[in-house]
PDB file of N, CA and C in Angstrom:
ATOM      1  N   MET A  12     -65.363  16.217  48.258  1.00 37.00           N
ATOM      2  CA  MET A  12     -66.172  15.136  47.474  1.00 37.00           C
ATOM      3  C   MET A  12     -64.793  14.094  47.096  1.00 37.00           C
ATOM      4  N   ASP A  13     -65.366  13.032  46.649  1.00 40.00           N
ATOM      5  CA  ASP A  13     -64.612  11.502  46.381  1.00 40.00           C
ATOM      6  C   ASP A  13     -64.529  11.683  45.307  1.00 40.00           C
ATOM      7  N   THR A  14     -63.457  11.348  44.440  1.00 42.00           N
ATOM      8  CA  THR A  14     -64.044  11.486  42.787  1.00 42.00           C
ATOM      9  C   THR A  14     -63.182   9.751  42.680  1.00 42.00           C
ATOM     10  N   LYS A  15     -62.988   9.072  43.550  1.00 44.00           N
ATOM     11  CA  LYS A  15     -62.632   7.800  43.313  1.00 44.00           C
ATOM     12  C   LYS A  15     -64.074   6.918  43.032  1.00 44.00           C
ATOM     13  N   LYS A  16     -63.813   5.996  41.696  1.00 47.00           N
ATOM     14  CA  LYS A  16     -64.833   5.374  41.252  1.00 47.00           C
ATOM     15  C   LYS A  16     -64.655   3.991  42.389  1.00 47.00           C
ATOM     16  N   LYS A  17     -66.110   3.640  42.397  1.00 51.00           N
ATOM     17  CA  LYS A  17     -66.118   2.348  43.537  1.00 51.00           C
ATOM     18  C   LYS A  17     -65.888   1.111  43.058  1.00 51.00           C
ATOM     19  N   ASN A  18     -65.587   0.728  41.766  1.00 53.00           N
ATOM     20  CA  ASN A  18     -65.321  -0.072  41.674  1.00 53.00           C
ATOM     21  C   ASN A  18     -63.939  -0.483  40.297  1.00 53.00           C
ATOM     22  N   SER A  19     -63.339   0.864  40.616  1.00 65.00           N
ATOM     23  CA  SER A  19     -61.819   0.932  40.416  1.00 65.00           C
ATOM     24  C   SER A  19     -61.181  -0.027  40.784  1.00 65.00           C
ATOM     25  N   ASP A  20     -60.038  -0.678  39.865  1.00 66.00           N
ATOM     26  CA  ASP A  20     -59.044  -1.222  39.398  1.00 66.00           C
ATOM     27  C   ASP A  20     -57.327  -1.069  40.489  1.00 66.00           C
ATOM     28  N   LYS A  21     -57.900   0.100  40.618  1.00 85.00           N
ATOM     29  CA  LYS A  21     -56.770   0.646  41.528  1.00 85.00           C
ATOM     30  C   LYS A  21     -56.839   0.373  42.966  1.00 85.00           C
ATOM     31  N   LEU A  22     -56.070   0.215  43.670  1.00 92.00           N
ATOM     32  CA  LEU A  22     -56.118   0.084  45.329  1.00 92.00           C
ATOM     33  C   LEU A  22     -55.202   1.046  45.863  1.00 92.00           C
ATOM     34  N   THR A  23     -55.314   1.502  47.027  1.00 93.00           N
ATOM     35  CA  THR A  23     -54.707   2.834  47.356  1.00 93.00           C
ATOM     36  C   THR A  23     -53.241   1.719  48.311  1.00 93.00           C
ATOM     37  N   THR A  24     -52.656   1.885  48.618  1.00 93.00           N
ATOM     38  CA  THR A  24     -51.766   1.315  49.396  1.00 93.00           C
ATOM     39  C   THR A  24     -52.282   0.872  50.718  1.00 93.00           C
ATOM     40  N   GLU A  25     -53.087   1.953  51.657  1.00 96.00           N
ATOM     41  CA  GLU A  25     -53.460   1.515  52.832  1.00 96.00           C
ATOM     42  C   GLU A  25     -54.679  -0.075  52.312  1.00 96.00           C
ATOM     43  N   GLU A  26     -55.858  -0.057  51.334  1.00 95.00           N
ATOM     44  CA  GLU A  26     -56.495  -0.661  51.012  1.00 95.00           C
ATOM     45  C   GLU A  26     -55.496  -2.184  50.784  1.00 95.00           C
ATOM     46  N   ARG A  27     -54.912  -1.900  49.781  1.00 94.00           N
ATOM     47  CA  ARG A  27     -53.965  -3.264  49.926  1.00 94.00           C
ATOM     48  C   ARG A  27     -53.609  -3.661  50.887  1.00 94.00           C
ATOM     49  N   LYS A  28     -52.688  -2.994  51.983  1.00 95.00           N
ATOM     50  CA  LYS A  28     -52.349  -3.777  52.830  1.00 95.00           C
ATOM     51  C   LYS A  28     -53.567  -4.340  53.892  1.00 95.00           C
ATOM     52  N   LYS A  29     -54.820  -3.426  53.802  1.00 96.00           N
ATOM     53  CA  LYS A  29     -55.713  -4.436  54.622  1.00 96.00           C
ATOM     54  C   LYS A  29     -56.250  -5.685  53.805  1.00 96.00           C
ATOM     55  N   LEU A  30     -55.857  -6.535  53.015  1.00 97.00           N
ATOM     56  CA  LEU A  30     -56.048  -7.345  51.857  1.00 97.00           C
ATOM     57  C   LEU A  30     -55.801  -8.587  52.661  1.00 97.00           C
ATOM     58  N   ARG A  31     -56.622  -9.873  52.346  1.00 97.00           N
ATOM     59  CA  ARG A  31     -55.906 -11.388  53.322  1.00 97.00           C
ATOM     60  C   ARG A  31     -54.948 -11.397  52.251  1.00 97.00           C
ATOM     61  N   SER A  32     -53.843 -12.424  52.271  1.00 96.00           N
ATOM     62  CA  SER A  32     -53.302 -13.061  51.383  1.00 96.00           C
ATOM     63  C   SER A  32     -54.158 -13.949  50.420  1.00 96.00           C
ATOM     64  N   SER A  33     -55.430 -14.154  50.440  1.00 96.00           N
ATOM     65  CA  SER A  33     -56.254 -15.217  49.958  1.00 96.00           C
ATOM     66  C   SER A  33     -56.921 -14.370  48.603  1.00 96.00           C
ATOM     67  N   GLU A  34     -56.707 -13.054  48.900  1.00 97.00           N
ATOM     68  CA  GLU A  34     -57.478 -12.209  47.714  1.00 97.00           C
ATOM     69  C   GLU A  34     -56.315 -11.983  46.875  1.00 97.00           C
ATOM     70  N   PHE A  35     -55.276 -12.015  46.783  1.00 98.00           N
ATOM     71  CA  PHE A  35     -54.479 -12.570  45.851  1.00 98.00           C
ATOM     72  C   PHE A  35     -54.361 -13.218  45.022  1.00 98.00           C
ATOM     73  N   GLY A  36     -54.043 -13.005  43.398  1.00 98.00           N
ATOM     74  CA  GLY A  36     -53.436 -14.088  42.713  1.00 98.00           C
ATOM     75  C   GLY A  36     -52.539 -15.147  42.913  1.00 98.00           C
ATOM     76  N   ILE A  37     -51.423 -14.382  43.178  1.00 98.00           N
ATOM     77  CA  ILE A  37     -50.253 -15.240  44.068  1.00 98.00           C
ATOM     78  C   ILE A  37     -50.131 -14.283  45.434  1.00 98.00           C
ATOM     79  N   PRO A  38     -50.491 -15.280  46.065  1.00 97.00           N
ATOM     80  CA  PRO A  38     -51.110 -14.743  47.250  1.00 97.00           C
ATOM     81  C   PRO A  38     -49.537 -14.728  48.456  1.00 97.00           C
ATOM     82  N   GLU A  39     -48.222 -15.814  47.998  1.00 96.00           N
ATOM     83  CA  GLU A  39     -47.058 -15.543  48.747  1.00 96.00           C
ATOM     84  C   GLU A  39     -46.275 -14.553  48.143  1.00 96.00           C
ATOM     85  N   ASP A  40     -46.444 -13.743  47.427  1.00 96.00           N
ATOM     86  CA  ASP A  40     -45.687 -12.447  46.904  1.00 96.00           C
ATOM     87  C   ASP A  40     -46.688 -11.175  46.817  1.00 96.00           C
ATOM     88  N   ARG A  41     -48.089 -11.663  47.243  1.00 97.00           N
ATOM     89  CA  ARG A  41     -49.160 -10.723  47.605  1.00 97.00           C
ATOM     90  C   ARG A  41     -48.979  -9.628  46.091  1.00 97.00           C
ATOM     91  N   GLU A  42     -49.083 -10.358  44.873  1.00 97.00           N
ATOM     92  CA  GLU A  42     -49.551  -9.888  43.818  1.00 97.00           C
ATOM     93  C   GLU A  42     -51.128  -9.903  43.405  1.00 97.00           C
ATOM     94  N   PHE A  43     -51.345  -9.392  42.050  1.00 98.00           N
ATOM     95  CA  PHE A  43     -52.436  -9.704  41.603  1.00 98.00           C
ATOM     96  C   PHE A  43     -54.184  -9.565  42.416  1.00 98.00           C
ATOM     97  N   PRO A  44     -53.756  -8.705  43.421  1.00 97.00           N
ATOM     98  CA  PRO A  44     -55.439  -8.684  43.773  1.00 97.00           C
ATOM     99  C   PRO A  44     -56.808  -8.690  43.371  1.00 97.00           C
ATOM    100  N   MET A  45     -57.423  -9.515  43.702  1.00 97.00           N
ATOM    101  CA  MET A  45     -58.635  -9.666  43.196  1.00 97.00           C
ATOM    102  C   MET A  45     -60.101  -9.451  44.617  1.00 97.00           C
ATOM    103  N   PRO A  46     -59.781  -8.439  45.258  1.00 97.00           N
ATOM    104  CA  PRO A  46     -60.923  -8.319  46.209  1.00 97.00           C
ATOM    105  C   PRO A  46     -62.365  -8.082  45.562  1.00 97.00           C
ATOM    106  N   ASP A  47     -62.447  -7.783  43.989  1.00 96.00           N
ATOM    107  CA  ASP A  47     -63.689  -7.892  43.212  1.00 96.00           C
ATOM    108  C   ASP A  47     -63.628  -7.736  41.911  1.00 96.00           C
ATOM    109  N   ALA A  48     -64.863  -7.796  41.071  1.00 96.00           N
ATOM    110  CA  ALA A  48     -64.989  -7.900  39.633  1.00 96.00           C
ATOM    111  C   ALA A  48     -63.882  -7.637  38.996  1.00 96.00           C
ATOM    112  N   ALA A  49     -63.581  -6.234  39.617  1.00 95.00           N
ATOM    113  CA  ALA A  49     -63.116  -4.849  38.319  1.00 95.00           C
ATOM    114  C   ALA A  49     -61.784  -5.454  38.701  1.00 95.00           C
ATOM    115  N   HIS A  50     -60.953  -6.107  39.770  1.00 96.00           N
ATOM    116  CA  HIS A  50     -59.637  -6.157  40.076  1.00 96.00           C
ATOM    117  C   HIS A  50     -59.749  -7.775  39.252  1.00 96.00           C
ATOM    118  N   VAL A  51     -60.384  -8.639  38.817  1.00 97.00           N
ATOM    119  CA  VAL A  51     -60.422  -9.970  38.567  1.00 97.00           C
ATOM    120  C   VAL A  51     -59.878  -9.623  36.977  1.00 97.00           C
ATOM    121  N   ARG A  52     -60.907  -8.378  36.287  1.00 96.00           N
ATOM    122  CA  ARG A  52     -60.698  -8.017  34.636  1.00 96.00           C
ATOM    123  C   ARG A  52     -59.177  -7.796  34.733  1.00 96.00           C
ATOM    124  N   ALA A  53     -58.629  -6.611  35.934  1.00 96.00           N
ATOM    125  CA  ALA A  53     -57.517  -6.175  35.788  1.00 96.00           C
ATOM    126  C   ALA A  53     -56.450  -7.004  35.949  1.00 96.00           C
ATOM    127  N   ALA A  54     -56.586  -8.180  36.666  1.00 97.00           N
ATOM    128  CA  ALA A  54     -55.692  -9.716  36.703  1.00 97.00           C
ATOM    129  C   ALA A  54     -55.547 -10.418  35.675  1.00 97.00           C
ATOM    130  N   GLU A  55     -57.006 -10.447  34.621  1.00 97.00           N
ATOM    131  CA  GLU A  55     -57.036 -11.108  33.442  1.00 97.00           C
ATOM    132  C   GLU A  55     -55.865  -9.867  32.508  1.00 97.00           C
ATOM    133  N   ALA A  56     -56.083  -9.006  32.832  1.00 96.00           N
ATOM    134  CA  ALA A  56     -55.547  -8.223  31.442  1.00 96.00           C
ATOM    135  C   ALA A  56     -54.003  -8.497  31.751  1.00 96.00           C
ATOM    136  N   TYR A  57     -53.556  -8.054  33.016  1.00 97.00           N
ATOM    137  CA  TYR A  57     -52.058  -8.034  33.039  1.00 97.00           C
ATOM    138  C   TYR A  57     -51.243  -9.604  33.295  1.00 97.00           C
ATOM    139  N   PHE A  58     -51.943 -10.571  33.517  1.00 98.00           N
ATOM    140  CA  PHE A  58     -51.553 -12.469  33.366  1.00 98.00           C
ATOM    141  C   PHE A  58     -50.317 -12.101  32.912  1.00 98.00           C
ATOM    142  N   ARG A  59     -50.183 -11.751  31.508  1.00 97.00           N
ATOM    143  CA  ARG A  59     -49.380 -11.843  30.449  1.00 97.00           C
ATOM    144  C   ARG A  59     -48.054 -11.538  31.211  1.00 97.00           C
ATOM    145  N   TYR A  60     -48.002 -10.334  32.494  1.00 98.00           N
ATOM    146  CA  TYR A  60     -46.988  -9.915  32.915  1.00 98.00           C
ATOM    147  C   TYR A  60     -46.217 -10.861  34.400  1.00 98.00           C
ATOM    148  N   ALA A  61     -47.179 -11.993  34.828  1.00 98.00           N
ATOM    149  CA  ALA A  61     -46.726 -12.485  35.701  1.00 98.00           C
ATOM    150  C   ALA A  61     -45.604 -13.865  35.407  1.00 98.00           C
ATOM    151  N   PRO A  62     -44.964 -13.889  36.725  1.00 97.00           N
ATOM    152  CA  PRO A  62     -43.955 -14.916  36.068  1.00 97.00           C
ATOM    153  C   PRO A  62     -44.471 -16.232  36.390  1.00 97.00           C
ATOM    154  N   GLU A  63     -43.367 -16.619  35.014  1.00 97.00           N
ATOM    155  CA  GLU A  63     -43.638 -18.118  34.063  1.00 97.00           C
ATOM    156  C   GLU A  63     -44.067 -19.213  34.918  1.00 97.00           C
ATOM    157  N   ASP A  64     -43.394 -19.684  36.280  1.00 97.00           N
ATOM    158  CA  ASP A  64     -43.489 -20.202  36.888  1.00 97.00           C
ATOM    159  C   ASP A  64     -44.515 -20.029  38.223  1.00 97.00           C
ATOM    160  N   LYS A  65     -45.486 -18.686  38.133  1.00 98.00           N
ATOM    161  CA  LYS A  65     -46.896 -19.183  38.480  1.00 98.00           C
ATOM    162  C   LYS A  65     -47.651 -18.672  37.844  1.00 98.00           C
ATOM    163  N   LYS A  66     -47.864 -18.616  36.615  1.00 98.00           N
ATOM    164  CA  LYS A  66     -49.143 -18.902  35.711  1.00 98.00           C
ATOM    165  C   LYS A  66     -50.179 -19.548  35.694  1.00 98.00           C
ATOM    166  N   ALA A  67     -49.739 -20.643  36.205  1.00 98.00           N
ATOM    167  CA  ALA A  67     -50.702 -21.860  36.291  1.00 98.00           C
ATOM    168  C   ALA A  67     -51.614 -21.506  37.511  1.00 98.00           C
ATOM    169  N   MET A  68     -51.007 -20.901  38.520  1.00 98.00           N
ATOM    170  CA  MET A  68     -51.348 -21.212  40.211  1.00 98.00           C
ATOM    171  C   MET A  68     -52.457 -19.745  39.533  1.00 98.00           C
ATOM    172  N   LEU A  69     -51.815 -18.309  39.056  1.00 98.00           N
ATOM    173  CA  LEU A  69     -52.554 -17.530  38.966  1.00 98.00           C
ATOM    174  C   LEU A  69     -54.243 -17.581  38.222  1.00 98.00           C
ATOM    175  N   ALA A  70     -53.523 -18.727  36.832  1.00 98.00           N
ATOM    176  CA  ALA A  70     -54.496 -18.859  36.338  1.00 98.00           C
ATOM    177  C   ALA A  70     -55.816 -19.294  36.588  1.00 98.00           C
ATOM    178  N   TYR A  71     -55.303 -20.337  37.854  1.00 98.00           N
ATOM    179  CA  TYR A  71     -56.632 -20.875  38.217  1.00 98.00           C
ATOM    180  C   TYR A  71     -57.127 -20.108  39.457  1.00 98.00           C
ATOM    181  N   ARG A  72     -56.440 -19.667  39.974  1.00 98.00           N
ATOM    182  CA  ARG A  72     -56.939 -18.511  41.210  1.00 98.00           C
ATOM    183  C   ARG A  72     -58.040 -17.383  40.132  1.00 98.00           C
ATOM    184  N   ILE A  73     -57.432 -16.853  39.095  1.00 98.00           N
ATOM    185  CA  ILE A  73     -58.437 -15.845  38.196  1.00 98.00           C
ATOM    186  C   ILE A  73     -59.946 -16.659  37.771  1.00 98.00           C
ATOM    187  N   LEU A  74     -59.809 -17.954  37.920  1.00 98.00           N
ATOM    188  CA  LEU A  74     -60.890 -18.529  37.261  1.00 98.00           C
ATOM    189  C   LEU A  74     -61.806 -18.966  38.673  1.00 98.00           C
ATOM    190  N   LEU A  75     -61.236 -19.113  39.700  1.00 97.00           N
ATOM    191  CA  LEU A  75     -61.899 -19.048  41.266  1.00 97.00           C
ATOM    192  C   LEU A  75     -62.648 -17.651  41.417  1.00 97.00           C
ATOM    193  N   LYS A  76     -61.584 -16.854  41.530  1.00 98.00           N
ATOM    194  CA  LYS A  76     -62.252 -15.457  41.959  1.00 98.00           C
ATOM    195  C   LYS A  76     -63.487 -14.899  40.681  1.00 98.00           C
ATOM    196  N   ALA A  77     -63.227 -15.185  39.382  1.00 98.00           N
ATOM    197  CA  ALA A  77     -63.902 -14.892  38.339  1.00 98.00           C
ATOM    198  C   ALA A  77     -66.087 -15.241  38.660  1.00 98.00           C
ATOM    199  N   LYS A  78     -65.460 -16.850  38.802  1.00 98.00           N
ATOM    200  CA  LYS A  78     -66.678 -17.353  39.223  1.00 98.00           C
ATOM    201  C   LYS A  78     -67.697 -16.397  40.513  1.00 98.00           C
ATOM    202  N   LYS A  79     -66.791 -16.412  41.413  1.00 97.00           N
ATOM    203  CA  LYS A  79     -67.124 -15.972  42.845  1.00 97.00           C
ATOM    204  C   LYS A  79     -67.981 -14.412  42.825  1.00 97.00           C
ATOM    205  N   PHE A  80     -67.401 -13.771  41.659  1.00 97.00           N
ATOM    206  CA  PHE A  80     -67.647 -12.572  41.232  1.00 97.00           C
ATOM    207  C   PHE A  80     -68.374 -12.240  39.544  1.00 97.00           C
ATOM    208  N   GLY A  81     -69.200 -12.965  39.349  1.00 97.00           N
ATOM    209  CA  GLY A  81     -69.903 -13.208  38.397  1.00 97.00           C
ATOM    210  C   GLY A  81     -68.953 -12.378  37.086  1.00 97.00           C
ATOM    211  N   VAL A  82     -67.637 -12.851  36.906  1.00 97.00           N
ATOM    212  CA  VAL A  82     -66.907 -12.535  35.812  1.00 97.00           C
ATOM    213  C   VAL A  82     -66.713 -13.529  34.858  1.00 97.00           C
ATOM    214  N   ASP A  83     -66.822 -13.450  33.424  1.00 97.00           N
ATOM    215  CA  ASP A  83     -66.577 -14.445  32.269  1.00 97.00           C
ATOM    216  C   ASP A  83     -65.253 -14.335  32.050  1.00 97.00           C
ATOM    217  N   VAL A  84     -64.559 -15.204  32.075  1.00 96.00           N
ATOM    218  CA  VAL A  84     -63.036 -15.421  31.581  1.00 96.00           C
ATOM    219  C   VAL A  84     -63.118 -16.425  30.170  1.00 96.00           C
ATOM    220  N   GLU A  85     -63.057 -15.346  29.101  1.00 92.00           N
ATOM    221  CA  GLU A  85     -63.098 -16.577  27.865  1.00 92.00           C
ATOM    222  C   GLU A  85     -61.562 -16.417  27.068  1.00 92.00           C
ATOM    223  N   SER A  86     -60.708 -15.994  27.565  1.00 95.00           N
ATOM    224  CA  SER A  86     -59.477 -15.822  27.276  1.00 95.00           C
ATOM    225  C   SER A  86     -58.657 -17.313  27.066  1.00 95.00           C
ATOM    226  N   PRO A  87     -58.351 -17.901  25.838  1.00 97.00           N
ATOM    227  CA  PRO A  87     -58.089 -19.274  26.058  1.00 97.00           C
ATOM    228  C   PRO A  87     -56.370 -19.569  26.506  1.00 97.00           C
ATOM    229  N   VAL A  88     -56.132 -18.482  26.525  1.00 97.00           N
ATOM    230  CA  VAL A  88     -54.583 -18.619  26.984  1.00 97.00           C
ATOM    231  C   VAL A  88     -54.239 -18.735  28.732  1.00 97.00           C
ATOM    232  N   ILE A  89     -55.159 -17.958  29.452  1.00 98.00           N
ATOM    233  CA  ILE A  89     -55.629 -18.326  30.854  1.00 98.00           C
ATOM    234  C   ILE A  89     -56.619 -19.495  31.141  1.00 98.00           C
ATOM    235  N   LEU A  90     -57.209 -20.090  30.310  1.00 97.00           N
ATOM    236  CA  LEU A  90     -58.006 -21.487  30.216  1.00 97.00           C
ATOM    237  C   LEU A  90     -56.939 -22.484  30.101  1.00 97.00           C
ATOM    238  N   GLU A  91     -56.152 -22.221  28.803  1.00 97.00           N
ATOM    239  CA  GLU A  91     -55.332 -23.403  28.739  1.00 97.00           C
ATOM    240  C   GLU A  91     -54.120 -23.138  30.720  1.00 97.00           C
ATOM    241  N   TRP A  92     -53.712 -22.383  30.698  1.00 98.00           N
ATOM    242  CA  TRP A  92     -52.453 -22.278  31.995  1.00 98.00           C
ATOM    243  C   TRP A  92     -53.645 -22.878  33.079  1.00 98.00           C
ATOM    244  N   ALA A  93     -54.701 -22.641  33.482  1.00 97.00           N
ATOM    245  CA  ALA A  93     -55.854 -23.085  34.613  1.00 97.00           C
ATOM    246  C   ALA A  93     -55.563 -24.528  34.314  1.00 97.00           C
ATOM    247  N   GLN A  94     -55.558 -25.244  33.439  1.00 96.00           N
ATOM    248  CA  GLN A  94     -55.801 -26.942  33.368  1.00 96.00           C
ATOM    249  C   GLN A  94     -54.484 -26.989  33.809  1.00 96.00           C
ATOM    250  N   LYS A  95     -53.464 -26.382  34.022  1.00 96.00           N
ATOM    251  CA  LYS A  95     -51.967 -26.836  34.294  1.00 96.00           C
ATOM    252  C   LYS A  95     -51.697 -27.192  35.232  1.00 96.00           C
ATOM    253  N   TYR A  96     -52.350 -26.264  36.346  1.00 96.00           N
ATOM    254  CA  TYR A  96     -52.609 -25.871  37.680  1.00 96.00           C
ATOM    255  C   TYR A  96     -52.591 -27.056  38.559  1.00 96.00           C
ATOM    256  N   THR A  97     -51.470 -27.659  39.758  1.00 87.00           N
ATOM    257  CA  THR A  97     -52.167 -29.600  40.462  1.00 87.00           C
ATOM    258  C   THR A  97     -51.619 -28.277  41.738  1.00 87.00           C
ATOM    259  N   LYS A  98     -52.424 -28.629  42.324  1.00 76.00           N
ATOM    260  CA  LYS A  98     -52.516 -28.190  43.799  1.00 76.00           C
ATOM    261  C   LYS A  98     -51.303 -28.987  44.541  1.00 76.00           C
TER     262      LYS A  98
END
């Protein structure tokens, strides 16, 4: 019997390896995976641990993925950082 929750925010090593880099909040480091809504929420919760120089990009990418998966992001910190992102 499979006891793993379907929408868990935990990925196995194998699942993580299968993700495209574009599914990560910090693609070049493959950090903050966001393949689904549960992981968007996890990225939001762990945002404070992101490297300072990558926070603007991560915040922007969290908002993009949140919109895709129907997640409401109300964190003023993430919203503020996302405004600082320049492509």
